[in-house]
Short mmCIF file of C-alpha atoms in Angstrom, two decimals:
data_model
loop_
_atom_site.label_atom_id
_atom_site.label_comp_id
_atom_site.label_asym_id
_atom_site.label_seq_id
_atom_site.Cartn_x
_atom_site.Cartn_y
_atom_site.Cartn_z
CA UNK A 60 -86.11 23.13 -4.66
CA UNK A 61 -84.69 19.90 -7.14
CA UNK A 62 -81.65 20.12 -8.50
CA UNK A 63 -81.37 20.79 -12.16
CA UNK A 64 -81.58 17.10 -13.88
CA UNK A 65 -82.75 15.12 -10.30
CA UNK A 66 -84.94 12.44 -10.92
CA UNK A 67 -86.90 10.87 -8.91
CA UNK A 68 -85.68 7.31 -8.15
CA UNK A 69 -88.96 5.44 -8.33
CA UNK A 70 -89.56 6.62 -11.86
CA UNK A 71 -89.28 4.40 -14.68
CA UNK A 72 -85.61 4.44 -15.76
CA UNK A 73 -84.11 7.01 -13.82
CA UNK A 74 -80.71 6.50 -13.51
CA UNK A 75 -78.01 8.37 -11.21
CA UNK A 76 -74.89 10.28 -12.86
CA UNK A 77 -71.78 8.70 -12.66
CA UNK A 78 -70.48 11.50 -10.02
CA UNK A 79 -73.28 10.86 -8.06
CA UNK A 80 -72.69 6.95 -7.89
CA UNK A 81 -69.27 7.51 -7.03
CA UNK A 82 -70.26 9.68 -4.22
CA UNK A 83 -73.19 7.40 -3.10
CA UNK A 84 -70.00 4.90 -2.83
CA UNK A 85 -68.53 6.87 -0.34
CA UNK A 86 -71.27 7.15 1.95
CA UNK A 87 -71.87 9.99 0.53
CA UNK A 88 -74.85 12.22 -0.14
CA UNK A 89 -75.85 11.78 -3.88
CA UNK A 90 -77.73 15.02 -4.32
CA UNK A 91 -78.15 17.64 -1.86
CA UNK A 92 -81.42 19.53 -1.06
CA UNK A 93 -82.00 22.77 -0.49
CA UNK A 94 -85.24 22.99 1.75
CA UNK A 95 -87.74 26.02 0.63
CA UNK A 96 -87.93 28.82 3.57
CA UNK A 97 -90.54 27.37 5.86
CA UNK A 98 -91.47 27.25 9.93
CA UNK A 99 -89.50 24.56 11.75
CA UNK A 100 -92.69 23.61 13.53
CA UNK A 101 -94.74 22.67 10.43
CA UNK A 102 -98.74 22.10 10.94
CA UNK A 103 -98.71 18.61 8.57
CA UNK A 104 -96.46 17.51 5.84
CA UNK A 105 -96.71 19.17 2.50
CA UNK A 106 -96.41 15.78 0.25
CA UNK A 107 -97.48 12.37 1.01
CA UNK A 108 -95.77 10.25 3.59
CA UNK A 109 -94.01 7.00 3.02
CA UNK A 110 -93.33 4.51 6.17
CA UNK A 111 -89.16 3.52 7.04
CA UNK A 112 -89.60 0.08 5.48
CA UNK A 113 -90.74 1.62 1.92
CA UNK A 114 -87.61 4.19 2.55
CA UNK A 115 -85.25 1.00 2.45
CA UNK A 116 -86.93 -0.72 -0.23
CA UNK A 117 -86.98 2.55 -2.70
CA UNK A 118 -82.77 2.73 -1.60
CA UNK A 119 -82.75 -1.05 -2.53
CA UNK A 120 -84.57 -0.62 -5.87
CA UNK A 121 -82.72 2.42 -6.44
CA UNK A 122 -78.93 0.98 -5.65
CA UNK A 123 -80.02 -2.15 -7.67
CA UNK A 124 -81.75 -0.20 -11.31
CA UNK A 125 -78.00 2.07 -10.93
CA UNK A 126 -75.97 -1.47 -10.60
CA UNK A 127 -77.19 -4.47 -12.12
CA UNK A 128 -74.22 -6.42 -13.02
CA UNK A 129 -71.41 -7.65 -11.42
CA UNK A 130 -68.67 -4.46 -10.91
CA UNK A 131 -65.01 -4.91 -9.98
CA UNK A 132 -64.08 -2.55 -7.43
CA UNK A 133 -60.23 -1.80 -5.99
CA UNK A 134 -59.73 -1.21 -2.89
CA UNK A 135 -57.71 -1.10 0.44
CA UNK A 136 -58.10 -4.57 2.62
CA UNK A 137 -59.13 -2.33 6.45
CA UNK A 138 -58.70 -4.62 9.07
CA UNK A 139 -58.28 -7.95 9.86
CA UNK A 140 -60.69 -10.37 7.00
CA UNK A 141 -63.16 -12.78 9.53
CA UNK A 142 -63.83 -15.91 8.63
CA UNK A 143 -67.19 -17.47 9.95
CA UNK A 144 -67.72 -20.48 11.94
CA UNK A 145 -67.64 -23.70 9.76
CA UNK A 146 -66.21 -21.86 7.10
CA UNK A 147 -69.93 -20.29 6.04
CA UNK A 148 -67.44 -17.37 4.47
CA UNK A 149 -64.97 -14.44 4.59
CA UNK A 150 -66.23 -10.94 5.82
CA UNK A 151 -64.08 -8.03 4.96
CA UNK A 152 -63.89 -4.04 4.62
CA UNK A 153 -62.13 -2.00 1.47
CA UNK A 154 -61.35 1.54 1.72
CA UNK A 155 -60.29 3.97 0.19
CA UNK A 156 -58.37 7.45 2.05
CA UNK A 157 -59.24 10.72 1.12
CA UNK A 158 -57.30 13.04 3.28
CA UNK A 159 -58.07 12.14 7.28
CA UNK A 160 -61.36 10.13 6.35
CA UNK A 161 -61.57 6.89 5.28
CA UNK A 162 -64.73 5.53 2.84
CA UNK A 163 -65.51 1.59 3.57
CA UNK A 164 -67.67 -0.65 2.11
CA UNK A 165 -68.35 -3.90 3.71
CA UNK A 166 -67.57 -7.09 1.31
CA UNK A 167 -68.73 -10.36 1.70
CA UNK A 168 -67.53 -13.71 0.27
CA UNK A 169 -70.05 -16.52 0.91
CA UNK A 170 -69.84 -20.05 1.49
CA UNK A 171 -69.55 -21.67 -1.97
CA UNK A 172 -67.03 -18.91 -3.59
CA UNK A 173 -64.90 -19.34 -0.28
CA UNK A 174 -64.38 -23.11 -0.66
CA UNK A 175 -63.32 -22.64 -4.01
CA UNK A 176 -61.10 -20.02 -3.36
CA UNK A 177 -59.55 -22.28 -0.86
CA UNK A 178 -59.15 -24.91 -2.48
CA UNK A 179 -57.28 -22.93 -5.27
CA UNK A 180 -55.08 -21.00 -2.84
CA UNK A 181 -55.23 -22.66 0.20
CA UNK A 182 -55.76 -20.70 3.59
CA UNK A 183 -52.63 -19.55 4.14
CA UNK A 184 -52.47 -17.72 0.54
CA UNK A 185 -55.71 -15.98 1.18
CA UNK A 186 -54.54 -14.98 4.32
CA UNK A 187 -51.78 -12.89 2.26
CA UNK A 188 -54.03 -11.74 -0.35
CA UNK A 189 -56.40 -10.09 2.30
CA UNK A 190 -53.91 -8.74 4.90
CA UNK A 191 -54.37 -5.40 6.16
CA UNK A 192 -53.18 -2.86 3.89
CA UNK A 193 -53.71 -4.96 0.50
CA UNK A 194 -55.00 -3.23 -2.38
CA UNK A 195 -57.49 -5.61 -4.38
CA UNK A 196 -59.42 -6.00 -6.51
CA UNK A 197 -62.75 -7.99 -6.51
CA UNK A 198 -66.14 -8.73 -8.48
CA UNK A 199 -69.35 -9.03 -6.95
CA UNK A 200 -72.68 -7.17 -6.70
CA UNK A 201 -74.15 -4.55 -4.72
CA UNK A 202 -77.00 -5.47 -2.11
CA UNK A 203 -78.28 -2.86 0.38
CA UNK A 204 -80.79 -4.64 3.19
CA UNK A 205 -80.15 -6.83 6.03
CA UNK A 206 -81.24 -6.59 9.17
CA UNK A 207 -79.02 -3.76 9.64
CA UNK A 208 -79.95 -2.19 6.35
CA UNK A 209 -76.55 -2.00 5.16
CA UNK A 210 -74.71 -1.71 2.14
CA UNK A 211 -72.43 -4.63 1.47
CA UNK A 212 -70.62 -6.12 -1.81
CA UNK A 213 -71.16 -9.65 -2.40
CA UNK A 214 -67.96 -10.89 -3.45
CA UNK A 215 -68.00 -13.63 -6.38
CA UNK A 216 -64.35 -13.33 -7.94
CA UNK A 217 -61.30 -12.31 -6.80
CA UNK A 218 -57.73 -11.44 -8.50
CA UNK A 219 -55.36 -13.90 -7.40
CA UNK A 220 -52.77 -11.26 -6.79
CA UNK A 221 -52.82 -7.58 -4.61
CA UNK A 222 -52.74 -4.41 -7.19
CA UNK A 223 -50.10 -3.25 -4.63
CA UNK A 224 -50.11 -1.42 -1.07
CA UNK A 225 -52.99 0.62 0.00
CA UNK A 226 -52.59 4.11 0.56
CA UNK A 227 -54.23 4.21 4.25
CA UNK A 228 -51.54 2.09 5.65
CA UNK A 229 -48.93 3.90 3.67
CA UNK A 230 -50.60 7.04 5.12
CA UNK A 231 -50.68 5.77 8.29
CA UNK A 232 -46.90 4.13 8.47
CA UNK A 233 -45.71 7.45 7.69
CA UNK A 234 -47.34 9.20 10.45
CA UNK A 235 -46.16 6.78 12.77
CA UNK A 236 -42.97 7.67 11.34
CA UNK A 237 -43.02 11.34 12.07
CA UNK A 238 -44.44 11.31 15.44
CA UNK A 239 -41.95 8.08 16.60
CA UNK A 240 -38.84 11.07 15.22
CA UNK A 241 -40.84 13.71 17.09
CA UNK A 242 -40.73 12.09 19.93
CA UNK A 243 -43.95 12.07 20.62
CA UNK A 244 -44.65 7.87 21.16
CA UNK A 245 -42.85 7.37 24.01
CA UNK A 246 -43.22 11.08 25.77
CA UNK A 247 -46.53 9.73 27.91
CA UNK A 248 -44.45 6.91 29.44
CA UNK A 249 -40.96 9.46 30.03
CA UNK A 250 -42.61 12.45 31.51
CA UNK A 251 -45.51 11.32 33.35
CA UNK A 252 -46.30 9.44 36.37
CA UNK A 253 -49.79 7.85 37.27
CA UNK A 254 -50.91 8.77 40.91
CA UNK A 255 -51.06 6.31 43.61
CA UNK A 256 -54.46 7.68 44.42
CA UNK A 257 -56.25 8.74 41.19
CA UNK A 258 -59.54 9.26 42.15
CA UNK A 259 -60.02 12.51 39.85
CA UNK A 260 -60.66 11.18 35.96
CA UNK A 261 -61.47 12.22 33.11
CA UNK A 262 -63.25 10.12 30.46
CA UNK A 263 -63.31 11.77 26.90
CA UNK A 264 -65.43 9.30 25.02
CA UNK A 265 -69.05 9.54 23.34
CA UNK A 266 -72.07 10.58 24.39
CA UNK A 267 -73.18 9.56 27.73
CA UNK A 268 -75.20 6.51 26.29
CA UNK A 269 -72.64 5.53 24.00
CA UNK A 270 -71.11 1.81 25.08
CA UNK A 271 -67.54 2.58 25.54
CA UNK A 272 -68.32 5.46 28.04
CA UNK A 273 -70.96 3.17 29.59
CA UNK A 274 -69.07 0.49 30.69
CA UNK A 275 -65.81 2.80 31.84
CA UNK A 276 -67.88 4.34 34.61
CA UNK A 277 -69.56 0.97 35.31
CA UNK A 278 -66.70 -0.01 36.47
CA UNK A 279 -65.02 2.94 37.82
CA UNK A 280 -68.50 3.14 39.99
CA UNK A 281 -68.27 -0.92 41.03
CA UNK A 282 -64.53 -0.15 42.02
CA UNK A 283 -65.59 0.54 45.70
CA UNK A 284 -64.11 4.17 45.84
CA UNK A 285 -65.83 7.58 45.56
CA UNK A 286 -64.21 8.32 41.69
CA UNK A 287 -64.72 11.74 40.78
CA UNK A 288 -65.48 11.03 37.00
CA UNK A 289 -65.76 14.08 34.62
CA UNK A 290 -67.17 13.20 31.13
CA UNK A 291 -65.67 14.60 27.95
CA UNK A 292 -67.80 14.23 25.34
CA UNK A 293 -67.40 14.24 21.40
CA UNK A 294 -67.93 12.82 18.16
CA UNK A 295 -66.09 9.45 17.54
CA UNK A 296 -66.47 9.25 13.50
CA UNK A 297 -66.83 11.80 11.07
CA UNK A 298 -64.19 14.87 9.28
CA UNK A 299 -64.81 16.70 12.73
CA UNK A 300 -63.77 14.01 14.77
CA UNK A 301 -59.91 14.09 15.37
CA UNK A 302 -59.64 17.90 16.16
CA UNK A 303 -62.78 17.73 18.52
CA UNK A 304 -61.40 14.43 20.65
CA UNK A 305 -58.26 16.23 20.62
CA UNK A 306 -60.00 19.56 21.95
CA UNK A 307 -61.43 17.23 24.68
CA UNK A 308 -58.34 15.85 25.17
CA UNK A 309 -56.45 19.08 26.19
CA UNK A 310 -59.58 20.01 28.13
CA UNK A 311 -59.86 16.70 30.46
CA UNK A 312 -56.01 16.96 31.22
CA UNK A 313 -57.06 20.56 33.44
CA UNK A 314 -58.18 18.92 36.70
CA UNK A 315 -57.64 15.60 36.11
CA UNK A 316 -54.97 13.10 37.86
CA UNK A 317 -55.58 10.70 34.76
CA UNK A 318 -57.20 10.58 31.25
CA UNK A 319 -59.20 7.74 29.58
CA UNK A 320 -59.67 7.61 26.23
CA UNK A 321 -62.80 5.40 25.88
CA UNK A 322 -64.29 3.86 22.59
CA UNK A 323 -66.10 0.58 22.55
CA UNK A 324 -65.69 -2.07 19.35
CA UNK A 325 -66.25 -0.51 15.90
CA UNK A 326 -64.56 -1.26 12.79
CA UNK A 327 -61.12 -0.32 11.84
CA UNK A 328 -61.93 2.16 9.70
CA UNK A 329 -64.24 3.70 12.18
CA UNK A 330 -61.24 4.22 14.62
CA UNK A 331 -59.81 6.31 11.88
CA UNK A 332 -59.55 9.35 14.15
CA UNK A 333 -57.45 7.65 17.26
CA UNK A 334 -54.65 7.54 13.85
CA UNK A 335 -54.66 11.28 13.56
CA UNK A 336 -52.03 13.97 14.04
CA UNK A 337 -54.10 15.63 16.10
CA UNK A 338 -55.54 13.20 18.77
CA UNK A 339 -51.96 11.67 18.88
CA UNK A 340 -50.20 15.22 19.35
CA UNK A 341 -52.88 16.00 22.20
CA UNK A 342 -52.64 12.18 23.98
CA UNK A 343 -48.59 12.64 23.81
CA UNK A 344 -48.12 16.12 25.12
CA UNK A 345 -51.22 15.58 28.12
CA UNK A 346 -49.97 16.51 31.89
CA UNK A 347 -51.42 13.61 32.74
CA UNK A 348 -51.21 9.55 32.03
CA UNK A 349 -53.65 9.17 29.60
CA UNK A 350 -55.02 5.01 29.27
CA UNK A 351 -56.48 4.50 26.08
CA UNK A 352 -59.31 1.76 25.75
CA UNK A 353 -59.81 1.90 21.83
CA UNK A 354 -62.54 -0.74 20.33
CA UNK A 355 -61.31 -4.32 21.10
CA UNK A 356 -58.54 -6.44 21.84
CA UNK A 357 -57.32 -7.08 18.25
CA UNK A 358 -57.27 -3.07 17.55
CA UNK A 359 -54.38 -1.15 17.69
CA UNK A 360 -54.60 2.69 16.96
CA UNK A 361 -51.70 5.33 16.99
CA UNK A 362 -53.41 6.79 20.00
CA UNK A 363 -52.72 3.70 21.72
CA UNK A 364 -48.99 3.79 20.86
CA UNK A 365 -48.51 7.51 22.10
CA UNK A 366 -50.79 6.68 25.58
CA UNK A 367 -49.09 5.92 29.28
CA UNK A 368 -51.02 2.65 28.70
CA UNK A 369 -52.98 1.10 26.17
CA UNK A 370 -56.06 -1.72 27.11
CA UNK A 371 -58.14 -3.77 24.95
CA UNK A 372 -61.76 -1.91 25.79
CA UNK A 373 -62.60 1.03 27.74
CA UNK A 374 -63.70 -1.06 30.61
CA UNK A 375 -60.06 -2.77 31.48
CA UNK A 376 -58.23 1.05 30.47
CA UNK A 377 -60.91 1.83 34.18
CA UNK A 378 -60.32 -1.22 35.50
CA UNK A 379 -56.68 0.04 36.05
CA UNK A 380 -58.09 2.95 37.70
CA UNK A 381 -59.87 0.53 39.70
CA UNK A 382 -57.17 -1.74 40.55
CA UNK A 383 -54.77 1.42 41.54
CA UNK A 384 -56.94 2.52 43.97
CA UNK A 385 -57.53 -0.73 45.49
CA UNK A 386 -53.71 -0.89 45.63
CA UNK A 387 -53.55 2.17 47.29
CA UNK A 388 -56.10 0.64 50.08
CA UNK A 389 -54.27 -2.48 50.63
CA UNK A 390 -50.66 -0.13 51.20
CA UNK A 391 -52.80 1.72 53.68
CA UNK A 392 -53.61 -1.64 55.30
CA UNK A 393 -50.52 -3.05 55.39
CA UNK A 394 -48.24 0.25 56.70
CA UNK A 395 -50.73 0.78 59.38
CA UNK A 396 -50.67 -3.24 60.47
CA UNK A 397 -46.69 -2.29 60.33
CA UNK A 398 -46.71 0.56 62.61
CA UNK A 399 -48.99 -1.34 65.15
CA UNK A 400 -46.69 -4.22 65.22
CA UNK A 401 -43.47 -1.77 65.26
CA UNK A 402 -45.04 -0.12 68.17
CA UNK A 403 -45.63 -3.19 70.15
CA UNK A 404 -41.71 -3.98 69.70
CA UNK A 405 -41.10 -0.84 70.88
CA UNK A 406 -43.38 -1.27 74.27
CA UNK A 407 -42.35 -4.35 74.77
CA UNK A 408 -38.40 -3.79 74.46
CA UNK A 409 -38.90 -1.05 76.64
CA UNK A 410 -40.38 -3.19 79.19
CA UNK A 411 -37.52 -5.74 78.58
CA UNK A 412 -35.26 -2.38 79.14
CA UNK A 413 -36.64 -1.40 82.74
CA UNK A 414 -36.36 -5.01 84.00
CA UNK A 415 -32.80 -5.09 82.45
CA UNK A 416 -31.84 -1.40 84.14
CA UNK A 417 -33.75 -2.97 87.78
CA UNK A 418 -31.25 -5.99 87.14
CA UNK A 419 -28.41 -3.81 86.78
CA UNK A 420 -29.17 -2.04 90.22
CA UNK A 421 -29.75 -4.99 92.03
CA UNK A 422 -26.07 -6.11 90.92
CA UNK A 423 -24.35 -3.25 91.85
CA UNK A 424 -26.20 -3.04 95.18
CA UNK A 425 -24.57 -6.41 95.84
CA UNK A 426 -21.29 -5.92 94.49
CA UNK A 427 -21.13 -1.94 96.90
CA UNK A 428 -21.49 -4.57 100.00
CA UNK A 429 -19.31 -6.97 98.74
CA UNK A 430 -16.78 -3.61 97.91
CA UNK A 431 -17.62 -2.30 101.28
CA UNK A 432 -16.86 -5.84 103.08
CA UNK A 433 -13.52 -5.95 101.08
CA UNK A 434 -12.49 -2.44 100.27
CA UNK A 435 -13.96 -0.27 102.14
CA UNK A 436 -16.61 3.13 101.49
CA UNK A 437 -14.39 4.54 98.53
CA UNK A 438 -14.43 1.08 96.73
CA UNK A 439 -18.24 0.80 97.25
CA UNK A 440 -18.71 4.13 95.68
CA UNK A 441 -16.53 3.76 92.59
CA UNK A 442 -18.67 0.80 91.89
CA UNK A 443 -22.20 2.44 92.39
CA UNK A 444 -20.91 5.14 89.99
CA UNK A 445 -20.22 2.65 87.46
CA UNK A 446 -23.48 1.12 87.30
CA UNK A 447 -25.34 4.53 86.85
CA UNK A 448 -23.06 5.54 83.93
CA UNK A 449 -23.86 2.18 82.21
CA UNK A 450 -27.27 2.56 83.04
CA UNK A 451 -27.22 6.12 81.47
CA UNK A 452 -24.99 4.80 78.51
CA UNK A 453 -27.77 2.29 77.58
CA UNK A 454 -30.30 5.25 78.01
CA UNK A 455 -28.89 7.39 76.01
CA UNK A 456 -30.44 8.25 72.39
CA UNK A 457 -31.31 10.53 69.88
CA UNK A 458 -34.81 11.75 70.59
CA UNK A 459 -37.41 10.70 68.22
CA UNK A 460 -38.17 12.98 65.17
CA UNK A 461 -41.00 15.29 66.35
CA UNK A 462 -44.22 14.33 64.61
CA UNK A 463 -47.02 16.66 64.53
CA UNK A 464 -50.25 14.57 65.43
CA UNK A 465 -51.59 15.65 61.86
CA UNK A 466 -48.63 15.65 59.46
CA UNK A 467 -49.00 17.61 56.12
CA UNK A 468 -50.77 15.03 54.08
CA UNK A 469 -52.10 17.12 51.04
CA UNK A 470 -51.75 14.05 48.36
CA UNK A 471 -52.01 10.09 49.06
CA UNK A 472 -48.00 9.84 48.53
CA UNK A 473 -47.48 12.47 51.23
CA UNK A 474 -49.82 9.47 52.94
CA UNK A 475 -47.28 6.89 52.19
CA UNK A 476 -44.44 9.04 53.19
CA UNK A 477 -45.41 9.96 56.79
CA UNK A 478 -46.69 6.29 57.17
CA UNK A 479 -43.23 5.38 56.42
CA UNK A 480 -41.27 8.13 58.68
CA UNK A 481 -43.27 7.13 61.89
CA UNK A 482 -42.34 3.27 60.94
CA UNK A 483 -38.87 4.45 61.15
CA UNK A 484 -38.99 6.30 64.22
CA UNK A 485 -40.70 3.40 65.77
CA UNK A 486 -38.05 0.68 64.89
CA UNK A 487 -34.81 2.75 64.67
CA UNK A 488 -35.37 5.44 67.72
CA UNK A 489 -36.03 4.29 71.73
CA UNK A 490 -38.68 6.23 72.65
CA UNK A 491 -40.97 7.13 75.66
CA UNK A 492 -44.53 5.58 76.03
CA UNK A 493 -45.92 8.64 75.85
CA UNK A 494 -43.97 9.19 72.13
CA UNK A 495 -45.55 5.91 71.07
CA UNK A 496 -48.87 6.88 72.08
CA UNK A 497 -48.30 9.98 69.98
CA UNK A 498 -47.04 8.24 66.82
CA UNK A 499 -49.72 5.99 66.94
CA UNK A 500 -52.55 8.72 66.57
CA UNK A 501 -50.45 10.47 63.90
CA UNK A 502 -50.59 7.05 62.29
CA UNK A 503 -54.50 6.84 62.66
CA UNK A 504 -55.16 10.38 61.29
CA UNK A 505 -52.85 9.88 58.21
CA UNK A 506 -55.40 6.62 57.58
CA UNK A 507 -58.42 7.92 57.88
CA UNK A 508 -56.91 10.58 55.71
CA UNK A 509 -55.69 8.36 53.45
CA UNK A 510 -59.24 6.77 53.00
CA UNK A 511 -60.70 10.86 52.44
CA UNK A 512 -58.30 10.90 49.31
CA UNK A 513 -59.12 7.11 48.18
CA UNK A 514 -62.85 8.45 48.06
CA UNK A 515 -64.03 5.95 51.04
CA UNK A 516 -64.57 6.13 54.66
CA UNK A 517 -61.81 4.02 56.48
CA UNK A 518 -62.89 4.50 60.20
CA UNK A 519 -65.46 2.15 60.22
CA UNK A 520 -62.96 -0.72 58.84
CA UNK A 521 -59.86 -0.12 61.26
CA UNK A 522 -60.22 -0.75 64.86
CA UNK A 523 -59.80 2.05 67.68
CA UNK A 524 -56.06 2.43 68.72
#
């Protein structure tokens, strides 16, 4: 089942062809084996086993016997160069773009080549010479280990100079280009309106152990509200990628109030896909605000450009989830503590009212015997009629706007909006006890409903009216 020519890479001298290395370069498959027709469910292994560690070290002996002298290598600076406490070195990516995927290969420039380097450039040159987007070109080694078992370039010289721009930024510049003429960049923010209330989310992100869909519902769950959280799952890296996150995309935004768009850290290359016609097209033209929480703070992803709101992690793209809803509580607190103390006002000037219309009676009592000691019956009556028009003048009113005792209150703004109309009709309208008592329980049924479509109980919190 070998491939014509395959060696096997513990013999003496085997070396790998030149197509192979470049594909091995890539990440890559070298070679790729055809397995022999055979049960699945084998009853022990038809050639001798070998332990992981001994897998590693025939990859290491293997990478080194195909490179064994320095190489120079061009490639695309990806990301933003780090530069290790005390100055212990320079960690960097290169790429290279083929089509929508991106090959990296982690470079490393260690302590004593660094100092050199800076004290021939100087920080602020090497800080040019690596920006994101640089094509260079460097010499170093190949080493595959670490305690990650990686493969990473140890860098020992450097041109002074980039080779020119890197294609994946060009690539990527473009795109932004197209979809900023399309319209599609600033279509979230125009068309679409986050929810007061948005308690029904969904989270397209990794699998469900994967750290940026972790911590979202961490803290959508420590957020104190019943979220109704619907996971999206699909692959993050790889050719498949873009059109399957997009798929997922599209699919969370039938249901949902709002989308997240979670992916913890990673390289920049690795966030490849969130830069893809595809996921952008599907963020941009979504029913719904979609928050994007793509890798961390210093990332920034075309995804993130085309979303209602872009965070720095998954966890603060749910924290505004988090924080809306506990908005949304506080308004319900704070129109409710309105309407108690509009009601009161309206009791009280009421009260102020009768003792105002008793005043008036007692007046015009005295002035009909002062009228009947002076003028006579007829005088005495013209003023008693007097006094009941004015006291029917200052009773007179539009009657209050009839309330049902449960108002149509199918979404948390038709909440707000009721809240608000019996607020009005308590401080603009006179109205009877009995109306008060009335708006009052409308006003305690729109709470509690309030709190159903917040996803928490509310009753126990607010005190009997």
């Amino acid at each position: 089942s070998r491939p014509a020519g395959w060696e096997h890479p513990t013999q003496a001298g085997a070396t790998i062809p030149a197509e192979s290395r470049g594909r091995l370069m890539a990440g890559e498959a070298a070679w790729r084996v055809t397995p022999a027709p055979a049960p699945v469910a084998a009853e022990a292994p038809d050639a001798p086993t070998i332990g992981v560690a001994e897998l590693h070290q025939r990859v290491g002996d293997t990478l080194t016997a195909a490179f064994p002298d320095r190489l120079w290598l061009c490639g695309e600076v990806v990301g933003t160069p780090a530069v290790r406490a005390g100055g212990a070195g320079i960690a960097f990516s290169l790429g290279e773009g083929r089509g929508e995927r991106i090959s990296t290969l982690r470079a490393w420039l260690g302590r004593p080549y660094y100092q050199e380097l800076r004290r021939d450039l100087g920080d602020e040159a090497i800080a040019e010479l690596l920006a994101a987007g640089n094509l260079v070109i460097v010499g170093g080694r190949l080493q595959y280990g670490g305690p990650f078992n990686n493969l990473e370039l140890k860098v020992d010289r450097l041109v002074r100079s980039p080779a020119g721009a890197g294609e994946v930024s060009q690539q990527r510049e473009a795109l932004r280009d197209e979809l900023a003429a399309a319209g599609l960049l600033g279509r979230q923010r125009a068309l679409t309106r986050l929810p007061l209330a948005p308690v029904r989310v969904g989270i397209v992100a990794g699998g469900a152990g994967t750290v940026g869909y972790t911590d979202a519902v961490t803290v959508l769950q420590q957020s104190g509200h019943q979220v109704e959280a619907t996971h999206f799952p699909a692959p993050l890296e790889g050719e498949a990628a873009p059109a399957r996150i997009a798929a997922q995309i599209r699919n969370a935004g039938v249901g949902s109030q709002v989308i997240l768009v979670a992916r913890g850290g990673g390289e920049d290359a690795q966030l490849s896909p969130f830069d893809s016609a595809p996921v952008v097209s599907a963020i941009a033209n979504a029913p719904v605000p979609v928050i994007t929480g793509i890798g961390h703070s210093h990332h920034d992803t075309l995804a993130d450009a085309a979303a209602w709101q872009a965070c720095v992690s998954p966890a603060a793209a749910a924290a505004v989830i988090a924080e809306r809803l506990q908005a949304a509580d506080r308004t319900l607190d704070r129109e409710l503590a309105s309407i108690r103390r509009a009601a009161q006002a309206r009791l009280a000037a009421r009260h102020a009212a009768r003792w105002r219309r008793l005043g008036i009676a007692v007046a015009a009592a005295g002035l009909a015997a002062l009228a009947v000691w002076w003028g006579g019956w007829l005088a005495a009556a013209a003023v008693v009629m007097l006094a009941l028009a004015a006291v029917a003048v200052s009773r007179r009113r539009p009657d209050p706007p009839r309330l049902q005792p449960q108002p149509a209150a199918d979404t948390f703004e038709d909440v707000v909006q009721e809240l608000g109309a019996i607020k009005a009709a308590l401080q603009h309208t006179a109205t009877t006890g009995e109306d008060v008592q009335r708006l009052l329980k409308a006003a305690e049924w729109l709470d509690r409903r309030g709190g159903e479509l917040l996803g928490r109980d509310r009753s126990a919190s607010q005190p009997a009216i």
